[in-house]
Short mmCIF file of C-alpha atoms and ligand atoms in Angstrom, two decimals:
data_model
loop_
_atom_site.label_atom_id
_atom_site.label_comp_id
_atom_site.label_asym_id
_atom_site.label_seq_id
_atom_site.Cartn_x
_atom_site.Cartn_y
_atom_site.Cartn_z
CA MET C 1 -14.88 11.39 13.70
CA ALA C 2 -12.13 13.93 14.40
CA ILE C 3 -12.91 16.07 17.43
CA ASN C 4 -11.14 19.36 17.99
CA LYS C 5 -13.58 21.88 19.46
CA VAL C 6 -14.90 20.90 22.87
CA MET C 7 -17.25 22.57 25.35
CA VAL C 8 -17.60 21.70 29.04
CA ILE C 9 -20.85 22.76 30.75
CA GLY C 10 -20.39 23.36 34.50
CA ALA C 11 -17.14 24.75 35.92
CA GLY C 12 -17.39 23.08 39.34
CA GLN C 13 -14.86 20.59 40.65
CA MET C 14 -15.50 18.08 37.85
CA GLY C 15 -16.08 20.48 34.93
CA ALA C 16 -12.93 22.50 35.63
CA GLY C 17 -10.86 19.30 35.86
CA ILE C 18 -12.34 17.95 32.62
CA ALA C 19 -11.66 21.26 30.82
CA GLN C 20 -8.07 21.20 32.10
CA VAL C 21 -7.28 17.69 30.83
CA PHE C 22 -8.85 18.39 27.42
CA ALA C 23 -6.86 21.64 27.06
CA GLN C 24 -3.64 19.93 28.19
CA SER C 25 -4.22 17.26 25.54
CA GLY C 26 -4.42 19.80 22.69
CA PHE C 27 -8.19 20.34 22.35
CA ASP C 28 -9.72 23.80 21.88
CA VAL C 29 -11.95 24.14 24.97
CA LEU C 30 -14.81 26.39 26.08
CA LEU C 31 -15.59 26.16 29.80
CA ASN C 32 -19.19 27.23 30.49
CA ASP C 33 -21.05 27.97 33.72
CA MET C 34 -24.29 29.83 34.33
CA ASN C 35 -22.77 31.24 37.52
CA LYS C 36 -20.06 33.87 36.85
CA GLU C 37 -18.35 33.34 40.21
CA ALA C 38 -18.16 29.57 39.68
CA LEU C 39 -16.69 30.15 36.21
CA GLU C 40 -14.02 32.49 37.56
CA LYS C 41 -13.22 30.06 40.39
CA GLY C 42 -12.94 27.18 37.91
CA MET C 43 -10.54 29.12 35.66
CA ILE C 44 -8.43 30.21 38.66
CA ASN C 45 -8.22 26.62 39.95
CA ILE C 46 -7.00 25.39 36.57
CA GLU C 47 -4.32 28.08 36.47
CA LYS C 48 -3.22 27.18 40.02
CA LEU C 49 -2.92 23.47 39.19
CA LEU C 50 -0.93 24.24 36.04
CA THR C 51 1.41 26.53 38.02
CA ARG C 52 1.91 23.72 40.54
CA ALA C 53 2.74 21.32 37.68
CA VAL C 54 5.33 23.82 36.39
CA ASP C 55 6.82 24.18 39.90
CA LYS C 56 7.07 20.38 40.10
CA GLU C 57 8.79 20.39 36.67
CA ARG C 58 6.11 18.11 35.23
CA ILE C 59 5.25 20.61 32.48
CA SER C 60 7.12 23.61 31.11
CA GLU C 61 6.09 27.26 31.40
CA SER C 62 5.26 27.24 27.68
CA ASP C 63 3.06 24.10 28.11
CA LYS C 64 1.15 26.05 30.75
CA THR C 65 0.76 29.12 28.51
CA GLU C 66 -0.33 27.02 25.51
CA THR C 67 -2.85 25.11 27.65
CA LEU C 68 -4.36 28.36 28.98
CA ASN C 69 -4.47 29.77 25.42
CA ARG C 70 -6.61 26.77 24.40
CA LEU C 71 -9.09 27.46 27.19
CA THR C 72 -11.84 30.12 26.96
CA PRO C 73 -14.53 30.90 29.54
CA SER C 74 -18.13 31.01 28.33
CA SER C 75 -21.35 32.07 29.99
CA ASP C 76 -23.63 31.54 27.00
CA LEU C 77 -24.91 28.07 26.03
CA GLN C 78 -25.25 29.40 22.43
CA ASP C 79 -21.45 29.04 22.19
CA ALA C 80 -22.14 25.30 21.66
CA GLN C 81 -22.94 26.12 18.02
CA SER C 82 -19.23 25.98 17.10
CA ARG C 83 -18.45 22.69 18.93
CA ASP C 84 -17.81 19.07 17.83
CA PHE C 85 -18.21 17.68 21.34
CA VAL C 86 -20.03 18.95 24.43
CA ILE C 87 -19.71 17.36 27.88
CA GLU C 88 -22.03 18.33 30.71
CA ALA C 89 -20.90 18.36 34.37
CA ILE C 90 -23.68 20.21 36.18
CA VAL C 91 -25.81 19.19 39.18
CA GLU C 92 -26.79 15.48 39.47
CA ASN C 93 -30.48 16.08 38.78
CA MET C 94 -32.41 14.54 35.88
CA ASP C 95 -34.77 17.50 35.30
CA VAL C 96 -31.90 19.99 35.15
CA LYS C 97 -29.80 17.75 32.92
CA THR C 98 -32.62 16.95 30.44
CA LYS C 99 -33.44 20.66 30.15
CA VAL C 100 -29.81 21.45 29.26
CA PHE C 101 -29.63 18.51 26.80
CA GLY C 102 -32.82 19.70 25.07
CA GLU C 103 -31.27 23.15 24.67
CA LEU C 104 -27.91 21.78 23.53
CA ASP C 105 -29.62 19.61 20.93
CA ALA C 106 -31.14 22.73 19.37
CA ILE C 107 -27.85 24.69 19.45
CA ALA C 108 -24.99 22.25 18.70
CA PRO C 109 -24.15 21.30 15.07
CA LYS C 110 -25.78 18.11 13.74
CA HIS C 111 -22.51 16.13 13.88
CA ALA C 112 -21.74 17.04 17.51
CA ILE C 113 -21.61 14.39 20.24
CA LEU C 114 -23.34 15.31 23.52
CA ALA C 115 -21.80 13.60 26.56
CA THR C 116 -22.64 13.64 30.24
CA ASN C 117 -20.36 13.21 33.23
CA THR C 118 -23.31 12.03 35.33
CA SER C 119 -22.31 9.78 38.25
CA SER C 120 -25.40 7.63 38.17
CA LEU C 121 -28.34 8.88 36.07
CA PRO C 122 -29.61 6.80 33.11
CA ILE C 123 -27.93 7.83 29.85
CA THR C 124 -30.92 6.50 27.89
CA GLU C 125 -33.27 8.96 29.61
CA ILE C 126 -30.90 11.91 29.12
CA ALA C 127 -30.53 10.93 25.43
CA ALA C 128 -34.32 10.86 25.02
CA ALA C 129 -34.41 14.62 25.70
CA THR C 130 -32.64 15.08 22.33
CA ASN C 131 -33.30 14.23 18.68
CA ARG C 132 -29.87 12.58 18.40
CA PRO C 133 -29.89 9.75 20.98
CA GLU C 134 -27.33 7.82 18.91
CA GLN C 135 -24.86 10.69 19.58
CA VAL C 136 -25.44 10.87 23.35
CA ILE C 137 -23.13 8.99 25.72
CA GLY C 138 -21.88 8.86 29.31
CA MET C 139 -18.24 9.86 29.87
CA HIS C 140 -17.72 9.50 33.61
CA PHE C 141 -14.48 10.96 34.92
CA MET C 142 -13.29 10.38 38.49
CA ASN C 143 -12.42 13.09 40.99
CA PRO C 144 -9.81 14.69 41.00
CA VAL C 145 -9.92 14.54 37.20
CA PRO C 146 -6.29 15.56 36.50
CA VAL C 147 -5.07 12.73 38.78
CA MET C 148 -7.45 9.78 38.36
CA LYS C 149 -6.87 7.51 35.36
CA LEU C 150 -10.31 5.96 34.96
CA VAL C 151 -13.12 6.99 32.62
CA GLU C 152 -16.31 4.90 32.60
CA ILE C 153 -17.86 5.11 29.11
CA ILE C 154 -21.56 4.34 29.24
CA ARG C 155 -23.69 3.50 26.24
CA GLY C 156 -27.34 4.53 26.29
CA LEU C 157 -29.81 2.18 24.59
CA GLN C 158 -29.41 3.99 21.27
CA THR C 159 -25.76 5.13 21.45
CA SER C 160 -24.09 4.26 18.12
CA ASP C 161 -20.87 2.26 17.81
CA GLU C 162 -19.32 5.24 16.02
CA THR C 163 -20.06 7.54 18.98
CA TYR C 164 -18.68 4.97 21.41
CA GLN C 165 -15.49 4.56 19.36
CA THR C 166 -14.95 8.32 19.07
CA VAL C 167 -15.26 8.77 22.84
CA GLU C 168 -12.99 5.81 23.56
CA ASP C 169 -10.34 7.23 21.18
CA MET C 170 -10.67 10.62 22.86
CA THR C 171 -10.27 9.07 26.31
CA ASN C 172 -7.01 7.46 25.19
CA LYS C 173 -5.87 10.80 23.78
CA LEU C 174 -6.42 12.31 27.25
CA SER C 175 -4.07 9.57 28.63
CA LYS C 176 -6.96 8.08 30.61
CA SER C 177 -8.03 4.43 30.73
CA PRO C 178 -11.54 3.70 29.43
CA VAL C 179 -13.84 0.95 30.64
CA GLU C 180 -17.07 0.10 28.83
CA VAL C 181 -20.10 -0.04 31.11
CA ASN C 182 -23.76 -0.72 30.43
CA ASP C 183 -26.44 1.80 31.32
CA SER C 184 -27.64 0.79 34.78
CA PRO C 185 -28.10 2.86 37.98
CA GLY C 186 -24.76 3.99 39.42
CA PHE C 187 -22.96 2.26 36.50
CA ALA C 188 -20.08 0.20 37.98
CA ALA C 189 -18.06 2.76 39.96
CA ASN C 190 -20.81 4.21 42.11
CA ARG C 191 -22.81 1.01 42.46
CA ILE C 192 -19.78 -0.31 44.33
CA LEU C 193 -18.36 2.83 45.96
CA MET C 194 -21.47 4.63 47.19
CA PRO C 195 -23.00 1.81 49.30
CA MET C 196 -19.64 1.60 51.10
CA ILE C 197 -19.70 5.35 51.82
CA ASN C 198 -23.38 5.10 52.90
CA GLU C 199 -22.49 2.21 55.25
CA ALA C 200 -19.68 4.29 56.76
CA ILE C 201 -22.25 7.06 57.42
CA PHE C 202 -24.62 4.51 59.03
CA SER C 203 -21.71 3.33 61.21
CA LEU C 204 -21.16 6.92 62.38
CA HIS C 205 -24.92 7.47 62.81
CA GLU C 206 -25.28 4.35 64.95
CA GLY C 207 -22.27 5.23 67.11
CA VAL C 208 -20.10 2.30 65.99
CA ALA C 209 -17.03 4.58 65.95
CA SER C 210 -16.04 8.24 65.52
CA ALA C 211 -15.64 9.73 62.04
CA GLU C 212 -11.85 9.79 62.45
CA ASP C 213 -11.74 6.15 63.55
CA ILE C 214 -14.03 4.96 60.73
CA ASP C 215 -11.70 6.66 58.25
CA THR C 216 -8.62 5.23 59.96
CA VAL C 217 -10.07 1.70 59.71
CA MET C 218 -10.35 2.00 55.93
CA LYS C 219 -7.07 3.87 55.44
CA LEU C 220 -4.83 1.70 57.59
CA GLY C 221 -6.88 -1.49 57.44
CA MET C 222 -7.67 -1.56 53.75
CA ASN C 223 -5.04 0.79 52.32
CA HIS C 224 -7.59 3.23 50.89
CA PRO C 225 -5.95 6.60 50.14
CA MET C 226 -8.81 8.42 51.91
CA GLY C 227 -11.29 7.21 54.50
CA PRO C 228 -14.91 6.95 53.23
CA LEU C 229 -16.16 9.97 55.22
CA THR C 230 -13.30 12.16 54.00
CA LEU C 231 -14.00 10.90 50.48
CA ALA C 232 -17.73 11.71 50.86
CA ASP C 233 -16.81 15.27 51.92
CA PHE C 234 -14.46 15.47 48.94
CA ILE C 235 -17.08 14.23 46.42
CA GLY C 236 -19.82 16.48 47.91
CA LEU C 237 -22.55 15.18 50.25
CA ASP C 238 -25.28 16.46 47.91
CA THR C 239 -23.81 14.39 45.07
CA CYS C 240 -23.51 11.33 47.37
CA LEU C 241 -27.17 11.68 48.37
CA TYR C 242 -28.34 12.08 44.75
CA ILE C 243 -26.42 8.94 43.77
CA MET C 244 -27.86 6.90 46.68
CA GLU C 245 -31.34 8.05 45.67
CA VAL C 246 -30.74 6.93 42.08
CA LEU C 247 -29.54 3.50 43.33
CA HIS C 248 -32.48 3.20 45.75
CA GLU C 249 -35.09 4.14 43.16
CA GLY C 250 -33.38 2.34 40.28
CA TYR C 251 -33.03 -1.05 42.01
CA GLY C 252 -36.01 -0.71 44.38
CA ASP C 253 -33.94 -2.45 47.04
CA SER C 254 -33.88 -1.16 50.64
CA LYS C 255 -30.18 -1.98 50.93
CA TYR C 256 -29.55 1.25 49.01
CA ARG C 257 -31.59 3.54 51.30
CA PRO C 258 -29.64 6.74 52.00
CA CYS C 259 -28.58 7.11 55.65
CA PRO C 260 -30.78 9.68 57.48
CA LEU C 261 -27.62 11.42 58.72
CA LEU C 262 -26.58 12.06 55.10
CA ARG C 263 -30.01 13.61 54.39
CA LYS C 264 -29.78 15.74 57.52
CA TYR C 265 -26.35 17.13 56.62
CA VAL C 266 -27.43 17.98 53.07
CA LYS C 267 -30.58 19.71 54.39
CA ALA C 268 -28.37 21.75 56.75
CA GLY C 269 -26.21 22.84 53.81
CA TRP C 270 -23.26 20.77 55.07
CA LEU C 271 -22.14 19.62 51.64
CA GLY C 272 -18.56 18.69 52.54
CA LYS C 273 -15.35 20.39 51.50
CA LYS C 274 -17.01 22.69 48.94
CA SER C 275 -19.26 24.31 51.59
CA GLY C 276 -16.66 24.30 54.38
CA ARG C 277 -18.39 21.65 56.51
CA GLY C 278 -19.41 18.03 56.19
CA PHE C 279 -18.22 15.18 58.38
CA TYR C 280 -15.21 17.43 59.02
CA GLN C 281 -14.67 21.19 59.04
CA TYR C 282 -12.51 22.84 56.36
N1 CAA J 301 -7.13 18.42 41.82
C1 CAA J 301 -6.01 18.18 41.11
N2 CAA J 301 -4.93 17.56 41.60
C2 CAA J 301 -4.98 17.16 42.88
C3 CAA J 301 -6.10 17.37 43.70
C4 CAA J 301 -7.21 18.04 43.12
N3 CAA J 301 -8.35 18.25 43.80
N4 CAA J 301 -5.85 16.86 44.92
C5 CAA J 301 -4.62 16.34 44.88
N5 CAA J 301 -4.10 16.52 43.65
C6 CAA J 301 -2.78 16.10 43.20
C7 CAA J 301 -1.74 16.85 43.98
O1 CAA J 301 -1.43 18.07 43.31
C8 CAA J 301 -0.59 15.89 43.99
O2 CAA J 301 0.17 16.06 42.82
P1 CAA J 301 1.72 16.37 42.97
O3 CAA J 301 2.36 15.02 43.00
O4 CAA J 301 2.00 17.16 41.77
O5 CAA J 301 1.92 17.13 44.25
C9 CAA J 301 -1.22 14.50 43.91
O6 CAA J 301 -2.57 14.71 43.51
C10 CAA J 301 -1.19 13.82 45.26
O7 CAA J 301 -1.76 14.72 46.18
P2 CAA J 301 -1.32 14.86 47.69
O8 CAA J 301 0.11 14.42 47.83
O9 CAA J 301 -1.66 16.23 48.16
O10 CAA J 301 -2.32 13.93 48.47
P3 CAA J 301 -2.58 12.39 48.34
O11 CAA J 301 -1.34 11.62 48.06
O12 CAA J 301 -3.41 12.06 49.52
O13 CAA J 301 -3.50 12.25 47.05
C11 CAA J 301 -5.66 12.06 46.18
C12 CAA J 301 -4.69 12.96 46.90
C13 CAA J 301 -5.14 11.75 44.77
C14 CAA J 301 -6.96 12.85 46.05
C15 CAA J 301 -5.83 10.73 46.99
O14 CAA J 301 -6.16 11.03 48.32
C16 CAA J 301 -6.89 9.82 46.43
O15 CAA J 301 -6.66 9.08 45.48
N6 CAA J 301 -8.10 9.85 47.04
C17 CAA J 301 -9.22 9.04 46.60
C18 CAA J 301 -9.84 9.68 45.37
C19 CAA J 301 -10.99 8.88 44.86
O16 CAA J 301 -11.38 7.82 45.36
N7 CAA J 301 -11.63 9.42 43.80
C20 CAA J 301 -12.82 8.84 43.24
C21 CAA J 301 -14.01 9.54 43.86
S1 CAA J 301 -15.50 8.84 43.26
C22 CAA J 301 -15.76 9.57 41.81
O17 CAA J 301 -15.05 10.42 41.36
C23 CAA J 301 -16.96 9.12 41.05
C24 CAA J 301 -18.21 9.81 41.39
O18 CAA J 301 -19.08 9.83 40.50
C25 CAA J 301 -18.56 10.35 42.71
P1 NAD J 302 -20.30 21.14 41.49
O1 NAD J 302 -21.43 21.51 42.37
O2 NAD J 302 -18.90 21.31 41.97
O3 NAD J 302 -20.40 21.97 40.10
C1 NAD J 302 -21.55 22.07 39.30
C2 NAD J 302 -21.46 23.37 38.50
O4 NAD J 302 -22.48 23.38 37.50
C3 NAD J 302 -21.66 24.63 39.36
O5 NAD J 302 -20.56 25.50 39.15
C4 NAD J 302 -22.95 25.24 38.80
O6 NAD J 302 -22.94 26.65 38.81
C5 NAD J 302 -22.96 24.71 37.38
N1 NAD J 302 -24.28 24.64 36.76
C6 NAD J 302 -25.43 24.19 37.31
N2 NAD J 302 -26.42 24.27 36.39
C7 NAD J 302 -25.88 24.75 35.24
C8 NAD J 302 -26.39 25.03 33.94
N3 NAD J 302 -27.68 24.83 33.65
N4 NAD J 302 -25.53 25.51 33.00
C9 NAD J 302 -24.23 25.75 33.31
N5 NAD J 302 -23.71 25.50 34.52
C10 NAD J 302 -24.51 25.00 35.48
O7 NAD J 302 -20.57 19.64 41.03
P2 NAD J 302 -19.51 18.50 40.63
O8 NAD J 302 -19.06 17.79 41.84
O9 NAD J 302 -18.52 19.09 39.68
O10 NAD J 302 -20.47 17.47 39.85
C11 NAD J 302 -20.92 17.74 38.55
C12 NAD J 302 -21.40 16.45 37.90
O11 NAD J 302 -20.33 15.49 37.88
C13 NAD J 302 -22.57 15.77 38.61
O12 NAD J 302 -23.39 15.14 37.65
C14 NAD J 302 -21.86 14.72 39.47
O13 NAD J 302 -22.68 13.63 39.79
C15 NAD J 302 -20.74 14.30 38.54
N6 NAD J 302 -19.57 13.72 39.19
C16 NAD J 302 -19.14 14.21 40.39
C17 NAD J 302 -18.03 13.65 41.00
C18 NAD J 302 -17.53 14.16 42.32
O14 NAD J 302 -16.68 13.50 42.93
N7 NAD J 302 -17.97 15.31 42.79
C19 NAD J 302 -17.33 12.62 40.36
C20 NAD J 302 -17.77 12.16 39.10
C21 NAD J 302 -18.90 12.72 38.53
#
């Protein structure tokens, strides 16, 4: 199926990045958020990143203008009625996501594919909130979206081969590399990454080393571009906690229990870089 008109729900760090790469790849994009300030911030961030790309001579001034012309802010979910493809990047919470998918199912045209950028939640359950489960799929981008090459494509139980193929073709058109993953808690990326981050938090909690030294161990010892605590702050501690809870509940194995220090920070509103404080101050 040819996709041209795209809508991204959620203009936070992931949604804005997803909207940017779609617009840069020639798609007509609506970027939606229920929060006006978040929408404005998302649009401003995209413009800043495009200006930086012009300054670095990676794109031309006219590329930037054309990209911005393909991008329109939206604060009304009803705008989904003109779209071929909708991707959701809102909070990592099943109740909130299923509510939005139920609404999108009633608004979007019959042919439209509904995708989710969820980090860990079951695609099959999100799809069950709609009457088109064969057209619901996981399209999991990595943060920061304009930089990271990977997209995990996750089939729900009823996702059709045609939907899968369309999303894989689209991923290639975005110059990203797709991997096919089955629907299981945390998929592949976060089943592997998040327990490492959680273990780093336990190491801090138990006084094994300071936050800086834990990060240095992984940066200089394992050549990771960021230490795990810096990465947790960058992802968002609320998102890290939600993902650990999905792994814990999904596998029923105590090895996935979220570290109490992570819970404490989230309860305090220390969500990492986006709130100005997490394991570090910003
Ligand atoms: N948005 C867009 N572009 C960004 C960016 C952002 N938030 N942060 C950095 N960049 C760009 C910079 O503009 C820069 O591009 P230029 O060459 O044009 O200057 C480039 O990335 C490199 O940036 P820096 O030189 O400033 O810094 P760096 O070399 O340390 O790289 C990084 C930054 C790419 C973020 C790197 O530290 C890194 O790869 N970190 C790990 C990221 C990672 O693991 N992501 C996965 C998170 S898990 C996930 O996404 C799944 C989930 O469900 C939670
Ligand atoms: P974020 O908190 O930065 O942004 C979420 C945005 O969604 C906010 O601007 C909020 O106003 C908006 N929103 C909430 N409910 C909405 C609704 N009903 N309609 C419209 N907008 C709504 O979050 P994020 O880090 O961008 O994460 C978004 C999703 O992407 C989550 O499912 C997360 O698990 C996933 N994800 C996150 C990362 C990461 O590193 N942060 C990586 C991959 C995937």
